[in-house]
Coordinates of C-alpha atoms in Angstrom, one line a residue:
Chain A
M1 CA 3.1 41.4 8.4
R2 CA -0.5 41.3 7.4
S3 CA -1.7 40.1 4.2
K4 CA -4.9 40.9 2.4
P5 CA -7.8 38.9 3.4
S6 CA -9.2 37.4 0.3
A7 CA -12.4 35.1 -0.3
Q8 CA -10.0 32.5 -1.9
S9 CA -7.0 31.8 0.5
S10 CA -7.4 30.7 3.9
G11 CA -5.6 34.3 4.8
E12 CA -1.9 32.9 4.6
H13 CA 0.5 34.1 1.9
A14 CA 2.4 31.5 -0.2
P15 CA 5.8 32.2 -1.3
W16 CA 6.9 31.5 -4.9
W17 CA 9.4 28.6 -3.4
L18 CA 6.3 27.1 -1.6
K19 CA 3.8 27.1 -4.6
L20 CA 7.0 25.8 -7.1
G21 CA 7.4 22.6 -4.5
A22 CA 3.9 21.8 -4.2
V23 CA 3.7 21.9 -8.5
G24 CA 6.7 20.0 -8.3
A25 CA 5.4 17.5 -6.2
L26 CA 2.0 17.3 -8.0
L27 CA 4.1 16.8 -11.6
F28 CA 6.2 14.3 -9.6
L29 CA 3.4 11.9 -8.6
H30 CA 1.6 12.4 -11.8
I31 CA 3.8 12.6 -14.9
P32 CA 4.5 8.7 -14.9
L33 CA 1.3 7.7 -14.6
A34 CA 0.8 10.2 -17.6
L35 CA 3.5 8.5 -19.5
I36 CA 1.8 4.9 -19.2
F37 CA -0.7 6.5 -21.4
L38 CA 1.4 7.6 -23.6
Y39 CA 3.5 4.7 -24.4
A40 CA 0.2 2.3 -24.6
F41 CA 0.5 4.0 -28.3
T42 CA 4.2 4.1 -29.3
T43 CA 5.4 2.5 -32.6
D44 CA 8.4 1.6 -30.4
E45 CA 8.7 -2.2 -30.3
S46 CA 12.2 -2.8 -28.5
G47 CA 12.7 0.3 -26.0
Y48 CA 11.3 3.2 -24.2
T49 CA 12.3 6.0 -26.8
F50 CA 11.3 9.3 -26.0
P51 CA 9.7 10.7 -27.5
P52 CA 7.8 8.3 -29.2
P53 CA 8.9 7.5 -33.0
G54 CA 5.4 7.3 -33.9
L55 CA 1.6 6.2 -32.4
T56 CA -0.4 3.6 -33.4
L57 CA -3.8 1.9 -32.2
K58 CA -2.6 -1.7 -33.4
W59 CA -1.4 -3.0 -30.4
I60 CA -4.5 -2.9 -28.1
P61 CA -6.3 -5.6 -29.7
R62 CA -3.0 -7.7 -30.0
A63 CA -2.6 -7.1 -26.3
L64 CA -6.1 -8.0 -25.8
A65 CA -5.6 -11.0 -27.8
N66 CA -2.3 -12.5 -26.3
P67 CA -3.0 -15.9 -24.6
D68 CA -0.7 -15.1 -21.7
M69 CA -2.0 -11.8 -20.9
Q70 CA -5.5 -13.1 -20.7
A71 CA -4.8 -16.4 -18.7
A72 CA -3.2 -13.8 -16.2
L73 CA -6.0 -11.5 -16.2
L74 CA -9.0 -14.5 -16.2
L75 CA -7.0 -15.7 -12.8
T76 CA -6.3 -12.2 -11.5
V77 CA -10.4 -11.7 -11.8
K78 CA -11.1 -15.2 -10.2
V79 CA -8.9 -14.5 -7.3
A80 CA -10.0 -11.0 -6.7
A81 CA -14.1 -12.1 -6.8
V82 CA -13.5 -14.9 -4.6
A83 CA -10.8 -12.8 -2.0
T84 CA -13.8 -9.8 -2.4
V85 CA -16.8 -12.1 -1.2
A86 CA -14.8 -13.7 1.6
A87 CA -13.7 -10.5 2.8
L88 CA -17.1 -9.1 2.5
I89 CA -18.8 -11.8 4.7
L90 CA -15.9 -11.8 7.3
G91 CA -15.6 -7.9 7.6
T92 CA -19.5 -7.4 7.8
L93 CA -19.4 -10.0 10.8
A94 CA -16.6 -8.4 12.5
A95 CA -18.1 -4.9 11.8
A96 CA -21.2 -6.1 13.3
A97 CA -20.0 -7.9 16.0
V98 CA -17.5 -4.7 17.1
Y99 CA -20.8 -2.5 16.4
R100 CA -23.2 -4.5 18.5
Y101 CA -21.6 -5.6 21.4
D102 CA -19.2 -4.7 24.0
F103 CA -16.5 -7.6 24.7
F104 CA -13.5 -8.1 26.4
G105 CA -10.5 -7.7 23.5
K106 CA -12.5 -5.5 21.4
E107 CA -9.9 -3.1 20.3
T108 CA -7.6 -5.9 19.7
V109 CA -10.3 -7.6 17.1
S110 CA -9.8 -4.2 15.3
F111 CA -6.1 -4.1 15.3
M112 CA -5.2 -7.5 14.6
L113 CA -7.7 -6.7 11.2
I114 CA -5.7 -3.9 10.4
L115 CA -2.3 -6.0 10.7
P116 CA -2.0 -7.4 7.4
L117 CA -2.2 -4.2 5.4
A118 CA -0.1 -1.9 8.1
L119 CA 3.2 -4.7 8.2
P120 CA 5.3 -4.7 5.2
G121 CA 3.5 -7.3 2.5
I122 CA 6.7 -9.6 2.9
V123 CA 6.1 -10.2 6.4
T124 CA 2.1 -11.5 5.3
G125 CA 3.9 -13.2 2.1
I126 CA 6.6 -15.1 4.1
A127 CA 4.3 -15.9 6.9
I128 CA 2.1 -17.6 4.8
R129 CA 4.6 -19.2 2.5
S130 CA 6.0 -20.6 6.3
A131 CA 2.8 -22.3 7.0
I132 CA 2.7 -23.5 3.5
S133 CA 5.9 -25.3 3.9
L134 CA 5.4 -26.2 7.5
L135 CA 2.1 -28.1 6.4
D136 CA 3.0 -29.5 3.2
I137 CA 0.3 -27.8 1.2
P138 CA 0.4 -27.5 -2.3
F139 CA 0.3 -24.3 -4.2
S140 CA -3.1 -23.3 -5.7
F141 CA -5.6 -21.1 -6.3
W142 CA -6.9 -21.1 -2.8
T143 CA -3.2 -20.4 -1.2
I144 CA -3.5 -17.1 -3.8
V145 CA -7.3 -16.2 -2.3
I146 CA -6.6 -17.0 1.4
G147 CA -3.5 -14.8 1.3
H148 CA -5.8 -12.1 -0.6
A149 CA -8.6 -12.1 1.4
T150 CA -6.7 -11.9 4.9
F151 CA -5.6 -8.1 3.7
C152 CA -8.9 -7.3 2.1
V153 CA -11.5 -8.0 5.1
V154 CA -10.1 -4.4 6.7
V155 CA -11.5 -2.2 4.1
V156 CA -14.9 -3.9 3.9
Y157 CA -15.0 -3.3 7.8
N158 CA -13.9 -0.3 8.0
N159 CA -16.6 0.8 5.5
V160 CA -19.3 -0.8 7.4
L161 CA -18.4 0.0 10.7
A162 CA -18.4 3.4 9.7
R163 CA -21.8 3.3 7.9
F164 CA -23.2 1.2 11.1
R165 CA -22.0 3.9 13.4
R166 CA -23.5 6.8 11.4
S167 CA -27.3 4.8 11.1
S168 CA -29.4 4.8 14.0
G169 CA -29.8 1.8 16.2
S170 CA -33.4 3.2 16.8
M171 CA -34.5 1.8 13.3
V172 CA -33.2 -1.7 13.9
E173 CA -35.7 -1.6 17.3
A174 CA -38.3 -0.1 15.8
S175 CA -38.5 -2.9 13.0
M176 CA -38.0 -5.4 15.6
D177 CA -41.0 -3.9 18.1
L178 CA -42.8 -3.9 14.8
G179 CA -43.1 -7.6 14.8
A180 CA -40.2 -8.7 12.1
N181 CA -37.7 -10.9 13.2
S182 CA -33.8 -11.0 13.0
F183 CA -33.4 -12.1 9.6
Q184 CA -36.5 -9.9 8.1
T185 CA -35.0 -6.5 9.8
F186 CA -31.5 -7.8 8.2
R187 CA -33.4 -8.0 4.7
Y188 CA -35.3 -5.1 4.7
V189 CA -33.7 -2.6 7.3
I190 CA -29.8 -3.1 8.0
F191 CA -29.0 -4.3 4.3
P192 CA -30.4 -1.5 2.3
N193 CA -28.6 1.3 4.8
I194 CA -25.4 -0.7 5.0
G195 CA -25.7 -1.6 0.9
T196 CA -23.8 1.1 -0.6
A197 CA -20.6 0.4 2.1
L198 CA -20.6 -3.0 1.1
L199 CA -20.5 -1.9 -2.6
A200 CA -17.5 0.6 -1.4
G201 CA -16.1 -1.7 0.4
G202 CA -16.4 -4.6 -2.0
I203 CA -14.6 -2.5 -4.9
L204 CA -11.9 -1.3 -2.8
A205 CA -11.2 -5.4 -1.7
F206 CA -11.5 -5.8 -5.6
S207 CA -8.8 -3.5 -6.1
L208 CA -6.7 -4.2 -3.5
S209 CA -6.8 -7.6 -4.5
F210 CA -6.2 -7.1 -8.5
D211 CA -3.2 -5.3 -8.2
E212 CA -1.3 -7.2 -5.4
V213 CA 1.9 -8.6 -6.0
I214 CA 4.4 -8.8 -2.7
V215 CA 1.9 -11.3 -1.0
T216 CA 0.8 -13.2 -4.1
T217 CA 4.9 -13.8 -5.3
F218 CA 4.8 -16.0 -2.1
T219 CA 1.6 -17.9 -2.2
A220 CA 1.2 -18.2 -6.1
G221 CA 4.1 -21.0 -7.0
L222 CA 4.2 -20.9 -11.0
Q223 CA 0.7 -19.3 -11.3
Q224 CA 0.6 -15.7 -13.0
T225 CA -1.6 -13.5 -11.8
L226 CA -1.7 -10.3 -13.6
P227 CA 0.6 -8.1 -11.8
I228 CA 2.9 -10.9 -11.5
W229 CA 2.9 -11.2 -15.3
I230 CA 4.0 -7.7 -15.6
F231 CA 6.4 -8.0 -13.0
S232 CA 8.0 -11.0 -14.8
Q233 CA 8.1 -8.5 -18.2
M234 CA 9.7 -6.3 -16.3
L235 CA 12.3 -8.3 -15.1
K236 CA 12.9 -10.2 -18.7
P237 CA 11.2 -8.1 -21.6
R238 CA 9.9 -10.3 -23.8
N239 CA 6.8 -8.2 -25.2
R240 CA 7.0 -4.5 -24.6
P241 CA 4.3 -3.4 -26.5
I242 CA 1.9 -5.9 -25.2
T243 CA 3.0 -5.0 -21.8
N244 CA 2.6 -1.2 -22.4
V245 CA -1.1 -1.8 -23.3
T246 CA -1.6 -4.1 -20.0
A247 CA -0.1 -1.5 -17.9
M248 CA -2.7 1.0 -19.1
L249 CA -5.3 -1.6 -18.8
V250 CA -4.5 -2.2 -15.3
V251 CA -5.0 1.5 -14.5
V252 CA -8.1 1.8 -16.2
I253 CA -9.5 -1.2 -14.2
T254 CA -8.5 -0.1 -10.9
A255 CA -8.8 3.7 -11.2
I256 CA -12.3 3.8 -12.5
P257 CA -14.2 1.6 -9.5
I258 CA -12.2 3.4 -7.0
L259 CA -13.3 6.7 -8.3
I260 CA -16.8 5.1 -8.2
A261 CA -15.9 3.8 -4.8
Q262 CA -15.1 7.3 -3.5
R263 CA -18.1 8.7 -5.0
I264 CA -20.4 6.2 -3.0
S265 CA -18.3 6.8 0.1
A266 CA -18.5 10.4 -0.3
R267 CA -22.2 10.3 -0.5
G268 CA -22.5 8.7 2.7
S269 CA -20.1 11.4 4.1
D270 CA -17.7 8.4 4.7
S271 CA -14.0 9.1 4.4
E272 CA -13.1 5.5 5.9
G273 CA -13.2 4.5 2.4
A274 CA -10.5 6.7 1.4
T275 CA -7.8 5.2 3.9
K276 CA -5.4 2.6 2.8
Chain B
M1 CA -39.1 -21.5 12.1
F2 CA -37.0 -18.2 11.3
Q3 CA -39.3 -16.5 14.0
R4 CA -38.1 -19.3 16.6
I5 CA -34.1 -18.9 15.9
S6 CA -34.6 -15.1 15.7
T7 CA -36.2 -15.0 19.3
Y8 CA -33.6 -17.7 20.3
L9 CA -30.6 -15.9 19.4
Y10 CA -32.3 -12.7 20.6
L11 CA -32.4 -13.8 23.8
R12 CA -29.0 -14.7 24.0
P13 CA -26.8 -12.2 23.1
R14 CA -23.6 -13.9 24.1
L15 CA -24.5 -16.6 21.5
S16 CA -25.0 -13.9 19.1
L17 CA -21.9 -12.4 19.4
A18 CA -20.1 -15.6 19.0
L19 CA -21.6 -16.2 15.9
L20 CA -20.9 -13.1 14.3
L21 CA -17.4 -13.0 15.8
L22 CA -16.4 -16.1 15.4
P23 CA -15.8 -17.0 11.9
P24 CA -13.6 -13.8 11.4
L25 CA -12.0 -14.6 14.4
V26 CA -11.3 -18.2 13.7
W27 CA -9.8 -16.9 9.9
F28 CA -7.3 -14.4 11.5
L29 CA -6.2 -17.0 14.1
V30 CA -6.0 -19.8 12.1
V31 CA -4.8 -18.1 8.8
Y32 CA -2.9 -14.9 10.1
I33 CA -1.7 -15.4 13.5
G34 CA -1.0 -18.9 12.5
S35 CA 1.3 -18.1 9.9
L36 CA 2.9 -15.7 12.1
L37 CA 3.7 -18.2 14.5
S38 CA 4.9 -20.6 11.7
M39 CA 7.2 -18.2 10.3
L40 CA 8.6 -18.0 13.6
V41 CA 9.3 -21.4 14.4
N42 CA 10.4 -21.9 10.8
S43 CA 13.2 -19.0 11.7
F44 CA 14.4 -21.4 14.5
F45 CA 14.8 -24.4 11.7
Y46 CA 17.9 -24.8 9.6
L47 CA 18.5 -25.8 5.9
D48 CA 20.9 -29.0 5.5
G49 CA 23.4 -27.7 2.8
F50 CA 23.9 -31.2 1.5
T51 CA 20.5 -32.2 1.0
G52 CA 18.6 -29.0 0.8
Q53 CA 16.2 -30.1 2.7
V54 CA 14.7 -28.0 5.8
V55 CA 15.6 -30.0 8.9
R56 CA 12.9 -29.5 11.8
Q57 CA 14.8 -29.4 14.7
F58 CA 15.6 -26.4 17.0
T59 CA 18.7 -24.6 16.5
L60 CA 20.0 -20.9 16.5
D61 CA 22.5 -21.1 13.6
T62 CA 19.6 -19.8 11.4
Y63 CA 19.9 -16.2 13.2
A64 CA 23.6 -16.5 13.6
K65 CA 24.0 -16.4 9.7
L66 CA 22.4 -13.3 9.9
F67 CA 25.5 -11.8 11.4
I68 CA 27.6 -12.8 8.8
P69 CA 29.3 -9.8 7.2
T70 CA 27.4 -10.1 3.9
N71 CA 24.0 -10.0 5.8
V72 CA 25.0 -7.6 7.7
Q73 CA 25.9 -5.5 4.8
I74 CA 22.1 -6.1 3.5
L75 CA 20.6 -5.0 6.7
S76 CA 22.7 -1.7 6.8
R77 CA 22.4 -1.2 2.8
T78 CA 18.4 -1.3 3.5
L79 CA 18.2 0.6 6.5
F80 CA 20.2 3.1 5.1
M81 CA 17.9 3.1 1.9
A82 CA 14.8 3.6 4.1
L83 CA 16.1 6.4 5.9
A84 CA 16.9 8.2 2.6
V85 CA 13.9 7.5 1.2
T86 CA 12.1 8.8 4.6
L87 CA 14.0 12.1 4.0
G88 CA 13.4 12.8 0.1
C89 CA 9.4 12.2 0.8
I90 CA 9.7 14.4 3.9
V91 CA 11.4 17.2 1.6
L92 CA 9.2 16.5 -1.6
A93 CA 6.1 16.5 0.7
F94 CA 6.3 19.2 2.9
P95 CA 5.8 21.9 0.4
L96 CA 2.5 20.5 -0.9
S97 CA 0.9 19.6 2.6
Y98 CA 1.6 23.0 3.7
Y99 CA -0.1 24.3 0.5
M100 CA -3.1 22.0 0.8
A101 CA -3.1 22.6 5.0
R102 CA -2.9 26.1 5.2
I103 CA -3.2 28.0 2.0
A104 CA -5.7 26.2 -0.8
S105 CA -9.4 27.2 -0.8
P106 CA -11.5 24.5 0.3
R107 CA -12.6 23.6 -3.6
M108 CA -8.7 23.2 -4.1
K109 CA -8.1 21.1 -1.3
T110 CA -10.7 18.5 -2.3
F111 CA -9.1 18.6 -5.5
L112 CA -5.4 18.3 -4.2
Y113 CA -6.7 15.7 -1.7
L114 CA -8.0 13.4 -4.9
A115 CA -4.6 14.3 -6.8
V116 CA -2.3 12.7 -3.9
T117 CA -5.2 9.6 -3.0
L118 CA -5.4 8.6 -6.6
P119 CA -1.8 7.7 -7.5
L120 CA -2.0 5.6 -3.8
W121 CA -4.8 3.4 -4.9
S122 CA -3.5 3.0 -8.7
S123 CA -1.8 -0.2 -9.0
Y124 CA 1.4 -0.4 -7.5
V125 CA 3.2 -2.9 -10.2
V126 CA 2.0 -0.4 -13.0
R127 CA 3.5 2.9 -10.9
V128 CA 6.7 0.9 -10.6
Y129 CA 6.5 0.1 -14.6
S130 CA 6.4 4.0 -15.2
W131 CA 9.6 4.4 -14.0
K132 CA 11.5 1.8 -16.0
L133 CA 9.9 3.9 -18.8
I134 CA 11.1 7.1 -17.3
L135 CA 15.0 5.7 -16.4
A136 CA 15.6 3.9 -19.8
Q137 CA 18.5 4.8 -21.4
E138 CA 16.7 6.2 -23.9
G139 CA 14.0 7.3 -22.0
I140 CA 12.3 11.1 -20.9
I141 CA 15.4 11.8 -18.6
S142 CA 18.1 11.4 -21.0
W143 CA 16.2 13.3 -23.3
F144 CA 15.4 16.0 -21.3
A145 CA 19.1 15.9 -20.2
R146 CA 20.1 16.3 -24.1
L147 CA 17.8 19.3 -24.3
L148 CA 19.1 20.9 -21.6
H149 CA 22.8 20.0 -22.8
L150 CA 23.2 18.3 -19.5
D151 CA 23.9 15.1 -20.5
G152 CA 27.5 15.4 -20.0
V153 CA 26.6 16.0 -16.4
L154 CA 24.3 12.9 -16.3
N155 CA 27.0 10.5 -17.9
W156 CA 29.6 11.7 -15.2
Y157 CA 27.1 11.5 -12.4
L158 CA 26.3 7.7 -13.4
S159 CA 30.0 6.9 -14.0
S160 CA 30.4 7.7 -10.0
P161 CA 31.1 4.1 -8.5
L162 CA 28.3 4.1 -5.6
L163 CA 25.1 6.0 -6.9
G164 CA 25.4 5.5 -10.3
G165 CA 25.4 2.3 -12.8
P166 CA 25.4 1.7 -16.6
S167 CA 21.7 3.7 -16.7
L168 CA 19.5 5.4 -14.0
G169 CA 17.5 2.2 -14.4
I170 CA 20.2 0.1 -12.8
S171 CA 21.5 2.3 -10.2
L172 CA 20.9 3.1 -6.5
T173 CA 19.9 6.5 -7.3
G174 CA 17.2 4.7 -9.6
V175 CA 15.9 2.4 -6.7
F176 CA 16.0 5.8 -4.5
L177 CA 13.7 7.7 -7.0
V178 CA 11.3 4.9 -7.4
F179 CA 10.7 4.3 -3.8
V180 CA 10.4 8.2 -3.0
Y181 CA 7.8 8.5 -6.3
I182 CA 5.9 5.3 -4.9
W183 CA 5.5 6.2 -0.9
L184 CA 5.0 9.8 -1.6
P185 CA 1.2 10.0 -0.9
Y186 CA 2.0 8.2 2.4
M187 CA 4.0 11.5 3.7
I188 CA 2.0 13.9 2.1
L189 CA -1.3 12.9 3.9
P190 CA -0.2 12.8 7.6
I191 CA 2.1 16.0 7.3
Q192 CA -1.0 17.8 5.9
T193 CA -3.3 16.2 8.9
A194 CA -0.8 17.7 11.5
L195 CA -0.3 20.9 9.9
E196 CA -3.9 21.7 9.5
R197 CA -4.1 21.2 13.5
V198 CA -1.8 24.0 14.1
P199 CA -4.3 26.8 15.2
K200 CA -3.9 30.0 13.1
S201 CA -4.1 32.2 16.2
L202 CA -0.5 30.4 17.4
I203 CA 1.1 31.9 13.9
E204 CA -0.4 35.2 14.4
A205 CA 0.9 35.3 18.0
S206 CA 4.1 34.4 16.5
S207 CA 4.1 37.4 14.0
D208 CA 2.7 39.9 16.5
L209 CA 5.4 39.2 19.1
G210 CA 7.8 40.1 16.5
A211 CA 9.1 36.8 14.8
S212 CA 9.9 36.8 11.2
P213 CA 8.1 34.2 9.0
A214 CA 11.2 32.1 9.1
Q215 CA 11.1 32.2 12.6
T216 CA 7.7 31.5 13.0
F217 CA 8.0 28.5 10.5
R218 CA 11.1 27.2 12.4
N219 CA 9.9 27.9 16.2
V220 CA 6.2 27.3 16.1
I221 CA 5.4 25.2 12.8
L222 CA 8.4 22.7 12.4
P223 CA 7.7 21.5 16.0
L224 CA 4.1 21.3 15.4
A225 CA 4.1 19.2 11.9
F226 CA 6.9 17.1 13.6
P227 CA 4.4 14.3 14.6
G228 CA 3.0 14.2 11.1
V229 CA 6.5 13.7 9.8
V230 CA 7.2 11.0 12.4
A231 CA 3.5 9.1 11.2
G232 CA 4.3 9.6 7.6
S233 CA 8.1 8.0 8.1
I234 CA 6.3 5.1 9.8
F235 CA 5.0 4.1 6.4
T236 CA 7.8 5.2 4.1
F237 CA 10.3 3.3 6.5
S238 CA 8.2 0.0 6.7
L239 CA 7.4 0.0 3.1
T240 CA 10.9 0.3 1.9
L241 CA 12.7 -2.2 4.5
G242 CA 10.1 -4.9 3.1
D243 CA 10.1 -4.2 -0.8
F244 CA 11.6 -6.6 -2.8
I245 CA 9.9 -5.4 -6.5
V246 CA 11.9 -2.2 -6.7
P247 CA 15.7 -3.2 -5.9
S248 CA 14.7 -6.1 -8.1
L249 CA 13.6 -4.1 -10.9
F250 CA 16.3 -1.1 -10.8
G251 CA 18.9 -2.3 -8.4
N252 CA 22.3 -3.4 -9.3
S253 CA 23.6 -7.0 -7.9
S254 CA 23.6 -5.5 -4.3
F255 CA 20.8 -7.3 -2.2
F256 CA 18.0 -5.5 -0.1
I257 CA 16.3 -7.2 3.1
G258 CA 13.0 -8.2 0.7
K259 CA 15.2 -8.9 -1.9
A260 CA 17.3 -11.4 0.2
V261 CA 14.2 -13.1 1.6
L262 CA 12.6 -13.7 -1.9
T263 CA 15.7 -15.2 -3.4
Y264 CA 16.5 -17.2 0.0
Q265 CA 12.6 -19.1 -0.5
G266 CA 12.7 -19.1 -3.9
T267 CA 15.8 -20.7 -5.3
S268 CA 17.5 -22.2 -2.6
G269 CA 14.0 -23.2 -0.9
N270 CA 15.6 -21.9 2.6
I271 CA 13.0 -20.9 4.4
P272 CA 14.0 -20.6 7.6
L273 CA 17.0 -18.2 6.9
A274 CA 13.8 -15.9 5.0
A275 CA 11.8 -16.2 8.0
A276 CA 15.0 -15.3 10.3
F277 CA 15.6 -11.9 7.7
T278 CA 12.1 -11.3 7.9
M279 CA 12.4 -10.6 11.9
G280 CA 14.8 -8.1 11.0
P281 CA 12.2 -5.7 9.8
I282 CA 9.4 -6.9 12.2
V283 CA 12.0 -5.9 15.0
I284 CA 13.0 -2.5 13.5
M285 CA 9.3 -1.6 13.0
I286 CA 8.5 -2.6 16.4
V287 CA 11.1 -0.4 17.9
Y288 CA 10.2 2.1 15.5
L289 CA 6.4 2.4 16.8
L290 CA 7.4 2.4 20.1
I291 CA 9.4 5.6 19.7
A292 CA 6.9 6.8 17.5
R293 CA 4.3 6.7 20.0
R294 CA 6.5 8.3 22.6
L295 CA 6.8 11.2 19.9
G296 CA 3.1 11.3 19.6
A297 CA 3.0 10.1 16.0
F298 CA -0.2 8.4 16.1
D299 CA -2.4 11.3 16.9
A300 CA -1.7 12.6 13.6
L301 CA -2.5 9.5 11.6

């Protein structure tokens, strides 16, 4: 049986049940996120009534003024910022080493970098928790940062390495031939070249850290990052309207940078940034 | 000064390599591999029941505790859930993956790709939270059921002892639904990649040789999509094994591996048992990865 060739489709005919299944899966993926936005405006304070009995804007300023939420947000941003800087440095160094040199165990290095993201979060979490217990280290800001930086390195590494592989090595050689030293070459040739890859990798690392909850549970002790605060609110709901607004806030804070990062990566035709 | 350092390094590539590689390597060896090893070490210690202190002495007793009936039940319950979630994801992912890979126009495909990856990148906790809203007794599912006059069916379903509960929000069905939702994109993308690689000529040849579309699907497309399915299942399986957030929020009192690990290390301070429990998912995943590699799943990633 032959279907009519058309400019739109790639030639295959889609039966109705296939279309239905595809649309169904898309709705399944997106309706829950849409509901997050709806519930941020509900007047219902004690439950999750659907449809919402009324809509209001009053929870947004109240959520933003909530001291618990502010403290959690501040801690989350600080952790994400420091973890991102660490990931940028370590990821770029690793990418440069893997790109520039051939050495024994190169594959192993790449594998090791991706491991914290590939294994279930609980493995990384309990592993770091074991080390903390074994060495009797007290929980602190830095125990959270160390865990986060470890799984953020790989996104920077992937982005920067992909950029290195596409940019030509002859520019670096030309710069050296023209008398620039390594530092000048880095400052004027390499850095402008990988700048956007660093930006994209940095943004991805930041949002990865911003909403991490599983590893953080094991490294935070009694401190609350924003995702942990939301988690605790779900376990024992105390302030539903505030939590609803915070959930929306987190979606916005993480989604917008990722869209930007994908734009940046796409402009450098660099799909590596999109794989988690 | 800079010039001299620069020349010095340029003439010694091994030293430059060492300077580049050392910081990330040391970080990973100390922080990550070191932590994994300390977990292994901890799993051979034990908790003194009277003092509540971890005794740093080699023993296999902690591992033996994994085989008492309660813990075997936790392991098998988690495995069963991971299996069910994986199957659910396959069924739900397949039509969309197929549409993306073989039917959608290039522009449509870009749009669908973004539509699938965006939830993957949005906040995990918030996506879980959204199901708290959906599955609540007064939430959208109950509303929808009432709208269709199916609330009787819903109540009947909830009254079933194994899958039901006081509301969908506290039931094994709820846990299953949330897991499927959270991990679905991880299944869609590899299946799509695998389907994309099925050459069109193969399908034409199959229909030229007289196979019906259903036969072509069963005998040509499905076997070639299989590595993609296995690749996707690595994610859905491994992520379900290690998660504690979803069972704590939607499950009843029955434990899953993740929740057990969290409880042991937290309230009871029994890090050795938590570590030993974590070896469960690790061993299962290593075996799974070895099988997956033999099935050719890594090419579809």
